[in-house]
Short mmCIF file of C-alpha atoms in Angstrom, two decimals:
data_model
loop_
_atom_site.label_atom_id
_atom_site.label_comp_id
_atom_site.label_asym_id
_atom_site.label_seq_id
_atom_site.Cartn_x
_atom_site.Cartn_y
_atom_site.Cartn_z
CA UNK A 1474 3.87 17.89 6.70
CA UNK A 1475 5.53 17.21 3.36
CA UNK A 1476 4.10 14.11 1.66
CA UNK A 1477 5.12 11.87 -1.42
CA UNK A 1478 4.32 13.54 -4.58
CA UNK A 1479 3.57 11.68 -7.73
CA UNK A 1480 3.21 13.28 -11.17
CA UNK A 1481 1.24 13.40 -13.16
CA UNK A 1482 -1.96 12.17 -11.20
CA UNK A 1483 -3.64 11.32 -14.41
CA UNK A 1484 -2.11 9.99 -17.75
CA UNK A 1485 -3.95 8.92 -20.74
CA UNK A 1486 -1.98 7.06 -23.48
CA UNK A 1487 -2.64 4.92 -26.52
CA UNK A 1488 -1.60 1.26 -26.88
CA UNK A 1489 2.16 0.73 -27.71
CA UNK A 1490 3.06 4.35 -26.46
CA UNK A 1491 5.24 5.05 -23.80
CA UNK A 1492 4.89 6.76 -20.20
CA UNK A 1493 7.02 8.10 -17.62
CA UNK A 1494 5.60 8.16 -13.98
CA UNK A 1495 7.44 10.13 -11.29
CA UNK A 1496 7.64 9.90 -7.63
CA UNK A 1497 9.14 12.36 -5.38
CA UNK A 1498 9.78 10.79 -1.78
CA UNK A 1499 9.29 12.75 1.47
CA UNK A 1500 12.59 14.56 2.38
CA UNK A 1501 15.19 12.53 3.86
CA UNK A 1502 13.43 9.38 2.77
CA UNK A 1503 15.86 7.07 1.07
CA UNK A 1504 13.74 3.98 0.13
CA UNK A 1505 11.18 4.12 -2.75
CA UNK A 1506 8.37 1.60 -3.61
CA UNK A 1507 6.29 1.22 -6.72
CA UNK A 1508 2.83 -0.52 -6.50
CA UNK A 1509 0.33 -1.22 -9.37
CA UNK A 1510 -3.48 -1.44 -8.51
CA UNK A 1511 -5.64 -2.65 -11.17
CA UNK A 1512 -9.56 -1.86 -11.25
CA UNK A 1513 -11.01 -3.74 -8.32
CA UNK A 1514 -7.50 -5.23 -7.16
CA UNK A 1515 -5.32 -4.99 -4.40
CA UNK A 1516 -2.07 -2.97 -4.82
CA UNK A 1517 0.69 -5.29 -6.17
CA UNK A 1518 4.33 -4.56 -5.60
CA UNK A 1519 6.66 -3.89 -8.69
CA UNK A 1520 9.92 -2.80 -7.57
CA UNK A 1521 11.76 -0.86 -4.99
CA UNK A 1522 15.05 1.01 -4.48
CA UNK A 1523 17.01 1.84 -1.84
CA UNK A 1524 20.08 4.43 -1.92
CA UNK A 1525 19.65 4.38 -5.73
CA UNK A 1526 20.07 0.70 -6.14
CA UNK A 1527 17.27 -1.82 -6.89
CA UNK A 1528 16.53 -3.76 -3.59
CA UNK A 1529 13.54 -5.86 -4.44
CA UNK A 1530 11.57 -6.84 -7.48
CA UNK A 1531 8.16 -8.07 -7.87
CA UNK A 1532 5.80 -8.73 -10.80
CA UNK A 1533 7.06 -5.89 -12.85
CA UNK A 1534 6.79 -6.60 -16.70
CA UNK A 1535 9.98 -6.63 -18.80
CA UNK A 1536 8.35 -3.52 -20.65
CA UNK A 1537 8.71 -1.43 -17.53
CA UNK A 1538 11.92 -0.13 -16.03
CA UNK A 1539 12.41 2.12 -12.97
CA UNK A 1540 15.38 3.72 -11.39
CA UNK A 1541 16.15 5.98 -8.35
CA UNK A 1542 18.10 9.34 -8.74
CA UNK A 1543 20.67 10.94 -6.73
CA UNK A 1544 17.92 13.42 -5.32
CA UNK A 1545 16.08 9.98 -4.33
CA UNK A 1546 13.25 10.76 -6.73
CA UNK A 1547 12.30 7.78 -8.80
CA UNK A 1548 10.88 7.14 -12.18
CA UNK A 1549 8.72 4.33 -13.85
CA UNK A 1550 9.31 3.91 -17.45
CA UNK A 1551 6.63 2.02 -19.17
CA UNK A 1552 6.85 0.98 -22.87
CA UNK A 1553 4.65 -0.71 -25.41
CA UNK A 1554 1.73 0.06 -23.30
CA UNK A 1555 -1.12 -2.43 -23.23
CA UNK A 1556 -4.76 -2.17 -22.11
CA UNK A 1557 -3.96 -4.14 -19.21
CA UNK A 1558 -1.54 -1.47 -17.81
CA UNK A 1559 -4.36 0.78 -17.06
CA UNK A 1560 -4.17 1.02 -13.22
CA UNK A 1561 -3.54 3.17 -10.35
CA UNK A 1562 0.41 3.40 -9.82
CA UNK A 1563 1.32 4.12 -6.06
CA UNK A 1564 4.76 5.18 -4.86
CA UNK A 1565 5.64 4.98 -1.25
CA UNK A 1566 8.82 6.07 0.54
CA UNK A 1567 10.31 5.05 3.76
CA UNK A 1568 12.61 7.06 6.18
CA UNK A 1569 16.21 5.90 6.73
CA UNK A 1570 17.24 3.54 9.48
CA UNK A 1571 17.24 5.24 12.86
CA UNK A 1572 14.02 7.09 11.99
CA UNK A 1573 11.05 6.48 14.57
CA UNK A 1574 9.02 5.81 11.39
CA UNK A 1575 11.57 3.27 9.77
CA UNK A 1576 9.28 0.46 9.59
CA UNK A 1577 6.42 2.49 7.89
CA UNK A 1578 5.86 3.25 4.03
CA UNK A 1579 4.20 6.50 3.05
CA UNK A 1580 2.02 6.36 0.13
CA UNK A 1581 1.57 9.03 -2.45
CA UNK A 1582 -1.80 9.86 -4.01
CA UNK A 1583 -1.10 7.76 -7.10
CA UNK A 1584 -1.08 8.08 -11.02
CA UNK A 1585 -4.08 6.97 -12.76
CA UNK A 1586 -2.91 5.64 -16.16
CA UNK A 1587 -5.43 4.79 -18.68
CA UNK A 1588 -4.29 3.09 -21.91
CA UNK A 1589 -6.81 3.45 -24.78
CA UNK B 767 5.71 -16.77 0.39
CA UNK B 768 3.52 -14.70 2.72
CA UNK B 769 -0.13 -14.21 1.81
CA UNK B 770 -2.96 -12.20 3.24
CA UNK B 771 -6.80 -13.24 3.18
CA UNK B 772 -9.61 -10.94 3.80
CA UNK B 773 -12.52 -13.09 3.68
CA UNK B 774 -15.19 -10.36 3.18
CA UNK B 775 -15.26 -8.51 0.04
CA UNK B 776 -18.15 -6.33 1.02
CA UNK B 777 -19.57 -5.53 4.45
CA UNK B 778 -22.47 -3.29 5.03
CA UNK B 779 -23.16 -1.77 8.59
CA UNK B 780 -25.47 0.77 10.09
CA UNK B 781 -24.08 3.99 11.25
CA UNK B 782 -23.20 3.80 15.05
CA UNK B 783 -22.92 0.10 15.03
CA UNK B 784 -19.80 -1.92 15.73
CA UNK B 785 -17.38 -3.16 12.81
CA UNK B 786 -14.90 -5.91 12.64
CA UNK B 787 -12.91 -6.64 9.54
CA UNK B 788 -11.09 -9.90 9.23
CA UNK B 789 -7.52 -10.33 8.10
CA UNK B 790 -5.60 -13.79 8.16
CA UNK B 791 -2.09 -14.09 7.14
CA UNK B 792 0.11 -17.04 6.24
CA UNK B 793 3.63 -16.79 7.25
CA UNK B 794 6.04 -18.91 9.30
CA UNK B 795 6.95 -16.20 11.67
CA UNK B 796 5.13 -13.15 13.12
CA UNK B 797 5.28 -10.59 10.19
CA UNK B 798 4.73 -6.91 10.20
CA UNK B 799 1.02 -6.26 9.80
CA UNK B 800 -0.82 -3.04 8.60
CA UNK B 801 -4.07 -1.92 7.93
CA UNK B 802 -4.84 0.78 5.45
CA UNK B 803 -7.91 2.69 4.39
CA UNK B 804 -8.45 3.96 0.71
CA UNK B 805 -11.38 6.17 -0.39
CA UNK B 806 -12.37 5.95 -3.92
CA UNK B 807 -9.79 7.27 -6.26
CA UNK B 808 -7.48 8.01 -3.39
CA UNK B 809 -4.43 6.94 -2.03
CA UNK B 810 -3.55 4.52 0.87
CA UNK B 811 -3.72 5.80 4.38
CA UNK B 812 -2.23 4.05 7.35
CA UNK B 813 -4.58 3.23 9.99
CA UNK B 814 -2.38 1.34 12.23
CA UNK B 815 0.46 -1.18 12.34
CA UNK B 816 1.73 -4.24 14.57
CA UNK B 817 5.42 -5.20 15.09
CA UNK B 818 5.64 -6.53 18.33
CA UNK B 819 4.36 -6.19 22.01
CA UNK B 820 0.97 -5.44 23.13
CA UNK B 821 -1.36 -7.59 20.76
CA UNK B 822 -4.04 -4.77 20.88
CA UNK B 823 -2.86 -1.70 18.85
CA UNK B 824 -4.73 1.57 18.57
CA UNK B 825 -4.89 3.45 15.36
CA UNK B 826 -6.20 6.68 13.98
CA UNK B 827 -9.91 7.57 13.52
CA UNK B 828 -11.06 5.31 16.29
CA UNK B 829 -9.79 2.03 14.92
CA UNK B 830 -8.07 -0.74 16.87
CA UNK B 831 -6.77 -4.20 15.82
CA UNK B 832 -5.85 -7.41 17.64
CA UNK B 833 -2.88 -9.73 16.78
CA UNK B 834 -3.80 -13.31 17.52
CA UNK B 835 -0.77 -15.37 16.97
CA UNK B 836 -2.75 -18.71 17.47
CA UNK B 837 -5.30 -17.83 14.81
CA UNK B 838 -2.96 -16.05 12.38
CA UNK B 839 -5.22 -12.95 12.35
CA UNK B 840 -5.17 -9.44 12.69
CA UNK B 841 -8.62 -8.16 12.82
CA UNK B 842 -9.67 -4.56 12.67
CA UNK B 843 -12.33 -3.07 14.79
CA UNK B 844 -14.19 -0.04 15.46
CA UNK B 845 -16.86 0.24 18.32
CA UNK B 846 -19.04 2.81 16.48
CA UNK B 847 -19.08 3.50 12.71
CA UNK B 848 -19.46 6.72 11.22
CA UNK B 849 -20.55 7.31 7.71
CA UNK B 850 -17.28 8.85 6.86
CA UNK B 851 -15.79 5.46 7.33
CA UNK B 852 -17.08 4.07 4.11
CA UNK B 853 -14.19 3.05 2.14
CA UNK B 854 -11.93 0.11 1.31
CA UNK B 855 -9.74 -1.40 3.84
CA UNK B 856 -6.62 -3.49 2.98
CA UNK B 857 -4.76 -5.56 5.42
CA UNK B 858 -0.97 -5.73 4.57
CA UNK B 859 2.07 -7.76 5.61
CA UNK B 860 5.59 -7.37 5.64
CA UNK B 861 7.97 -10.22 6.00
CA UNK B 862 10.70 -8.16 7.45
CA UNK B 863 11.66 -4.59 7.45
CA UNK B 864 14.96 -4.86 5.62
CA UNK B 865 15.55 -2.31 3.02
CA UNK B 866 13.17 -2.54 0.11
CA UNK B 867 11.06 -5.11 1.47
CA UNK B 868 7.61 -5.04 -0.08
CA UNK B 869 4.11 -4.95 1.54
CA UNK B 870 1.90 -7.88 0.27
CA UNK B 871 -1.79 -6.76 0.33
CA UNK B 872 -5.05 -8.58 0.80
CA UNK B 873 -7.81 -8.23 -1.53
CA UNK B 874 -9.55 -5.49 0.47
CA UNK B 875 -12.94 -5.24 2.00
CA UNK B 876 -15.32 -2.57 0.89
CA UNK B 877 -17.13 -1.28 3.78
CA UNK B 878 -20.76 0.43 3.14
CA UNK B 879 -22.32 2.28 5.94
CA UNK B 880 -25.97 2.87 5.80
CA UNK B 881 -28.00 5.50 7.73
#
């Protein structure tokens, strides 16, 4: 079965650089979530999108922005990177209303970002 | 705001022994409850979930969890642990299932299995 795809899987950047993380949800899923998991930490919600509109916002820094495109994939753009941004970034998708699995978020493998 | 507490940061059990991982949540109503497992460097895999109905839910890999409203708990159990169960386990809650509603995770419990 198709799963959530995240690219790249690993990314190394220098401080003050920018990074773009991509998430491709499971086909026909219309909601996308982004989470950040720091070393030894639990995942923290950043932002979510439903039908290309932002639906909820968590502790996402102003240096980060995200969007969902017409094909439902999402991109997380991170600027002026700091050492503290080093983390595993997860994307999750959710099927549409009426699906048997509507209440479940399906997680991708994550993108490990290292800021040097 | 809802919160999730996993009181045990690390747990070590012998292979073949039973396991119980604790999870308590704080929320006025019954939230949607989940248990995820994460192997090192890997993504999150859903073990089981509770929304309503029977308070004992069965999941994958032989795991089960029991929702106890009076204790605001959703503890994860397995009768006989296998070495491959060594991983980190996260309890998570969602306030509602509205579009875009986020999951709030506990701090996680690292399970070590000794032979």
